[in-house]
Amino acid sequence: MWTRTHQKLYPKKLYPNLTKKRIWQLWTDINHWPKWHHDLEYCTLVGPFEAGNYFMLKPKGVPAVKIELTSINTEQSFSDCTKFFGARMVDTHAMEETTEGLLLTNTMIVTGPLRWLWIKLVAQGVANDIPAEMDALVELAEKAHE
């Protein structure tokens, strides 16, 4: 098993308008992820944002992938799963309000006998982009309040 976690606290004094509700709105609006996920051509959710449904995610320069929503805790977290030949990649997005501000956490886990291949081809690149995407998400959430 391969795991990568990125966690960042967005302090209230620097992000006074950042709320869980706004982050949740942006997370669940999958069709508009390219606004803050700058390496995507498109994202298309099939059905409502519910566990068991899926979305098609098309990164720039590579084929689209089908990603299933596997668990949802409204305004707290959600997980999705991408199935590759010989491996699975689970990506969990979570948020927690603290006294200092909003804590965002993203955890990726890759399992399976061919995980080494998919880590090299996909997962490591995705993990490397998470910090910038998280900041872009927060910036969009802050601007939406203006």
PDB file of C-alpha atoms in Angstrom:
ATOM      1  CA  MET A   1       0.000   0.000   0.000  1.00  0.00           C
ATOM      2  CA  TRP A   2       1.193   3.492  -0.913  1.00  0.00           C
ATOM      3  CA  THR A   3      -0.181   6.515   0.956  1.00  0.00           C
ATOM      4  CA  ARG A   4       0.317  10.251   0.554  1.00  0.00           C
ATOM      5  CA  THR A   5      -1.385  12.875   2.716  1.00  0.00           C
ATOM      6  CA  HIS A   6      -1.352  16.625   2.337  1.00  0.00           C
ATOM      7  CA  GLN A   7      -2.854  18.736   5.095  1.00  0.00           C
ATOM      8  CA  LYS A   8      -3.041  22.512   5.381  1.00  0.00           C
ATOM      9  CA  LEU A   9      -4.614  24.891   7.852  1.00  0.00           C
ATOM     10  CA  TYR A  10      -6.124  28.045   6.351  1.00  0.00           C
ATOM     11  CA  PRO A  11      -6.136  30.558   9.247  1.00  0.00           C
ATOM     12  CA  LYS A  12      -9.258  32.645   9.886  1.00  0.00           C
ATOM     13  CA  LYS A  13      -7.198  35.838  10.051  1.00  0.00           C
ATOM     14  CA  LEU A  14      -5.920  35.287   6.477  1.00  0.00           C
ATOM     15  CA  TYR A  15      -9.107  33.692   5.100  1.00  0.00           C
ATOM     16  CA  PRO A  16     -11.962  35.367   6.978  1.00  0.00           C
ATOM     17  CA  ASN A  17     -14.635  34.329   4.463  1.00  0.00           C
ATOM     18  CA  LEU A  18     -13.624  30.686   4.092  1.00  0.00           C
ATOM     19  CA  THR A  19     -16.368  28.308   5.217  1.00  0.00           C
ATOM     20  CA  LYS A  20     -16.966  24.581   5.155  1.00  0.00           C
ATOM     21  CA  LYS A  21     -20.198  25.237   3.288  1.00  0.00           C
ATOM     22  CA  ARG A  22     -18.422  27.023   0.438  1.00  0.00           C
ATOM     23  CA  ILE A  23     -15.681  24.383   0.147  1.00  0.00           C
ATOM     24  CA  TRP A  24     -18.366  21.689   0.127  1.00  0.00           C
ATOM     25  CA  GLN A  25     -20.222  23.509  -2.657  1.00  0.00           C
ATOM     26  CA  LEU A  26     -17.067  23.598  -4.771  1.00  0.00           C
ATOM     27  CA  TRP A  27     -16.186  19.968  -4.048  1.00  0.00           C
ATOM     28  CA  THR A  28     -19.654  18.720  -4.968  1.00  0.00           C
ATOM     29  CA  ASP A  29     -19.827  20.844  -8.143  1.00  0.00           C
ATOM     30  CA  ILE A  30     -17.683  18.331 -10.013  1.00  0.00           C
ATOM     31  CA  ASN A  31     -18.575  19.695 -13.457  1.00  0.00           C
ATOM     32  CA  HIS A  32     -16.757  22.924 -12.528  1.00  0.00           C
ATOM     33  CA  TRP A  33     -13.595  21.383 -11.004  1.00  0.00           C
ATOM     34  CA  PRO A  34     -11.467  22.722 -13.897  1.00  0.00           C
ATOM     35  CA  LYS A  35     -11.923  26.205 -12.338  1.00  0.00           C
ATOM     36  CA  TRP A  36      -9.555  25.191  -9.536  1.00  0.00           C
ATOM     37  CA  HIS A  37      -8.105  21.938 -10.904  1.00  0.00           C
ATOM     38  CA  HIS A  38      -6.061  23.609 -13.620  1.00  0.00           C
ATOM     39  CA  ASP A  39      -4.726  20.414 -15.226  1.00  0.00           C
ATOM     40  CA  LEU A  40      -8.209  19.218 -16.262  1.00  0.00           C
ATOM     41  CA  GLU A  41      -9.925  19.531 -19.619  1.00  0.00           C
ATOM     42  CA  TYR A  42     -13.264  18.544 -18.125  1.00  0.00           C
ATOM     43  CA  CYS A  43     -15.072  16.710 -15.353  1.00  0.00           C
ATOM     44  CA  THR A  44     -18.584  15.340 -15.768  1.00  0.00           C
ATOM     45  CA  LEU A  45     -20.669  13.960 -12.916  1.00  0.00           C
ATOM     46  CA  VAL A  46     -23.153  11.247 -13.918  1.00  0.00           C
ATOM     47  CA  GLY A  47     -26.157  11.496 -11.599  1.00  0.00           C
ATOM     48  CA  PRO A  48     -26.244  13.313  -8.268  1.00  0.00           C
ATOM     49  CA  PHE A  49     -23.291  13.634  -5.882  1.00  0.00           C
ATOM     50  CA  GLU A  50     -23.998  10.353  -4.068  1.00  0.00           C
ATOM     51  CA  ALA A  51     -21.971   7.277  -3.174  1.00  0.00           C
ATOM     52  CA  GLY A  52     -22.185   4.728  -5.981  1.00  0.00           C
ATOM     53  CA  ASN A  53     -22.353   7.334  -8.733  1.00  0.00           C
ATOM     54  CA  TYR A  54     -19.344   8.284 -10.810  1.00  0.00           C
ATOM     55  CA  PHE A  55     -17.733  11.059 -12.763  1.00  0.00           C
ATOM     56  CA  MET A  56     -15.528  11.184 -15.820  1.00  0.00           C
ATOM     57  CA  LEU A  57     -12.330  13.152 -15.267  1.00  0.00           C
ATOM     58  CA  LYS A  58     -10.236  14.192 -18.290  1.00  0.00           C
ATOM     59  CA  PRO A  59      -6.746  15.467 -17.481  1.00  0.00           C
ATOM     60  CA  LYS A  60      -5.015  17.475 -20.205  1.00  0.00           C
ATOM     61  CA  GLY A  61      -3.056  15.229 -22.556  1.00  0.00           C
ATOM     62  CA  VAL A  62      -4.283  11.847 -21.317  1.00  0.00           C
ATOM     63  CA  PRO A  63      -7.475   9.779 -21.667  1.00  0.00           C
ATOM     64  CA  ALA A  64     -10.484  10.347 -19.407  1.00  0.00           C
ATOM     65  CA  VAL A  65     -10.913   8.081 -16.388  1.00  0.00           C
ATOM     66  CA  LYS A  66     -14.026   6.903 -14.597  1.00  0.00           C
ATOM     67  CA  ILE A  67     -14.002   7.674 -10.869  1.00  0.00           C
ATOM     68  CA  GLU A  68     -16.613   6.311  -8.454  1.00  0.00           C
ATOM     69  CA  LEU A  69     -17.841   8.223  -5.420  1.00  0.00           C
ATOM     70  CA  THR A  70     -17.451   5.727  -2.583  1.00  0.00           C
ATOM     71  CA  SER A  71     -18.358   7.592   0.607  1.00  0.00           C
ATOM     72  CA  ILE A  72     -19.847  10.970   1.436  1.00  0.00           C
ATOM     73  CA  ASN A  73     -20.162  12.727   4.790  1.00  0.00           C
ATOM     74  CA  THR A  74     -21.952  15.981   3.962  1.00  0.00           C
ATOM     75  CA  GLU A  75     -19.882  19.105   4.651  1.00  0.00           C
ATOM     76  CA  GLN A  76     -17.122  16.931   6.158  1.00  0.00           C
ATOM     77  CA  SER A  77     -15.531  14.558   3.647  1.00  0.00           C
ATOM     78  CA  PHE A  78     -15.875  12.404   0.582  1.00  0.00           C
ATOM     79  CA  SER A  79     -13.870   9.616  -1.016  1.00  0.00           C
ATOM     80  CA  ASP A  80     -13.597   8.443  -4.589  1.00  0.00           C
ATOM     81  CA  CYS A  81     -11.993   5.432  -6.209  1.00  0.00           C
ATOM     82  CA  THR A  82     -10.259   5.014  -9.544  1.00  0.00           C
ATOM     83  CA  LYS A  83      -9.808   1.412 -10.705  1.00  0.00           C
ATOM     84  CA  PHE A  84      -6.807   0.601 -12.845  1.00  0.00           C
ATOM     85  CA  PHE A  85      -5.726  -2.760 -14.192  1.00  0.00           C
ATOM     86  CA  GLY A  86      -4.159  -4.405 -11.129  1.00  0.00           C
ATOM     87  CA  ALA A  87      -4.603  -1.459  -8.757  1.00  0.00           C
ATOM     88  CA  ARG A  88      -7.045   0.899  -7.066  1.00  0.00           C
ATOM     89  CA  MET A  89      -6.525   4.528  -6.075  1.00  0.00           C
ATOM     90  CA  VAL A  90      -8.701   5.951  -3.303  1.00  0.00           C
ATOM     91  CA  ASP A  91      -8.664   9.708  -2.782  1.00  0.00           C
ATOM     92  CA  THR A  92     -10.212  11.170   0.384  1.00  0.00           C
ATOM     93  CA  HIS A  93     -10.949  14.879   0.766  1.00  0.00           C
ATOM     94  CA  ALA A  94     -11.745  16.060   4.303  1.00  0.00           C
ATOM     95  CA  MET A  95     -12.218  19.323   6.175  1.00  0.00           C
ATOM     96  CA  GLU A  96     -12.450  20.288   9.805  1.00  0.00           C
ATOM     97  CA  GLU A  97     -13.160  23.613  11.449  1.00  0.00           C
ATOM     98  CA  THR A  98     -10.665  24.383  14.180  1.00  0.00           C
ATOM     99  CA  THR A  99     -10.327  27.379  16.481  1.00  0.00           C
ATOM    100  CA  GLU A 100      -7.496  28.624  14.239  1.00  0.00           C
ATOM    101  CA  GLY A 101      -9.254  28.125  10.894  1.00  0.00           C
ATOM    102  CA  LEU A 102     -10.254  25.521   8.329  1.00  0.00           C
ATOM    103  CA  LEU A 103      -8.080  22.405   8.093  1.00  0.00           C
ATOM    104  CA  LEU A 104      -8.160  20.646   4.713  1.00  0.00           C
ATOM    105  CA  THR A 105      -6.745  17.152   4.294  1.00  0.00           C
ATOM    106  CA  ASN A 106      -6.285  15.060   1.177  1.00  0.00           C
ATOM    107  CA  THR A 107      -5.184  11.433   1.441  1.00  0.00           C
ATOM    108  CA  MET A 108      -4.416   9.153  -1.494  1.00  0.00           C
ATOM    109  CA  ILE A 109      -3.998   5.403  -1.138  1.00  0.00           C
ATOM    110  CA  VAL A 110      -2.958   3.054  -3.937  1.00  0.00           C
ATOM    111  CA  THR A 111      -3.290  -0.712  -3.473  1.00  0.00           C
ATOM    112  CA  GLY A 112      -3.013  -3.787  -5.657  1.00  0.00           C
ATOM    113  CA  PRO A 113      -0.311  -5.917  -7.248  1.00  0.00           C
ATOM    114  CA  LEU A 114       0.426  -3.348  -9.989  1.00  0.00           C
ATOM    115  CA  ARG A 115       0.344  -0.334  -7.666  1.00  0.00           C
ATOM    116  CA  TRP A 116       4.012   0.410  -8.412  1.00  0.00           C
ATOM    117  CA  LEU A 117       3.124   1.002 -12.078  1.00  0.00           C
ATOM    118  CA  TRP A 118       0.117   3.250 -11.359  1.00  0.00           C
ATOM    119  CA  ILE A 119       2.041   5.195  -8.722  1.00  0.00           C
ATOM    120  CA  LYS A 120       4.653   5.965 -11.356  1.00  0.00           C
ATOM    121  CA  LEU A 121       2.156   6.685 -14.171  1.00  0.00           C
ATOM    122  CA  VAL A 122      -0.572   8.541 -12.242  1.00  0.00           C
ATOM    123  CA  ALA A 123      -0.613   8.731  -8.457  1.00  0.00           C
ATOM    124  CA  GLN A 124       2.692  10.485  -7.781  1.00  0.00           C
ATOM    125  CA  GLY A 125       1.841  13.252 -10.239  1.00  0.00           C
ATOM    126  CA  VAL A 126      -1.608  13.686  -8.736  1.00  0.00           C
ATOM    127  CA  ALA A 127      -0.137  13.800  -5.227  1.00  0.00           C
ATOM    128  CA  ASN A 128       2.415  16.411  -6.307  1.00  0.00           C
ATOM    129  CA  ASP A 129      -0.375  18.679  -7.615  1.00  0.00           C
ATOM    130  CA  ILE A 130      -2.547  18.516  -4.482  1.00  0.00           C
ATOM    131  CA  PRO A 131      -0.974  21.473  -2.603  1.00  0.00           C
ATOM    132  CA  ALA A 132      -1.488  23.875  -5.532  1.00  0.00           C
ATOM    133  CA  GLU A 133      -5.012  22.583  -6.203  1.00  0.00           C
ATOM    134  CA  MET A 134      -5.937  22.953  -2.538  1.00  0.00           C
ATOM    135  CA  ASP A 135      -4.736  26.581  -2.561  1.00  0.00           C
ATOM    136  CA  ALA A 136      -6.639  27.263  -5.806  1.00  0.00           C
ATOM    137  CA  LEU A 137      -9.802  25.786  -4.274  1.00  0.00           C
ATOM    138  CA  VAL A 138      -9.479  28.033  -1.229  1.00  0.00           C
ATOM    139  CA  GLU A 139      -8.818  31.110  -3.393  1.00  0.00           C
ATOM    140  CA  LEU A 140     -11.956  30.395  -5.423  1.00  0.00           C
ATOM    141  CA  ALA A 141     -13.969  29.924  -2.215  1.00  0.00           C
ATOM    142  CA  GLU A 142     -12.713  33.256  -0.868  1.00  0.00           C
ATOM    143  CA  LYS A 143     -13.473  35.088  -4.125  1.00  0.00           C
ATOM    144  CA  ALA A 144     -16.992  33.679  -4.223  1.00  0.00           C
ATOM    145  CA  HIS A 145     -17.753  35.598  -1.059  1.00  0.00           C
ATOM    146  CA  GLU A 146     -16.646  38.978  -2.453  1.00  0.00           C
TER     147      GLU A 146
END
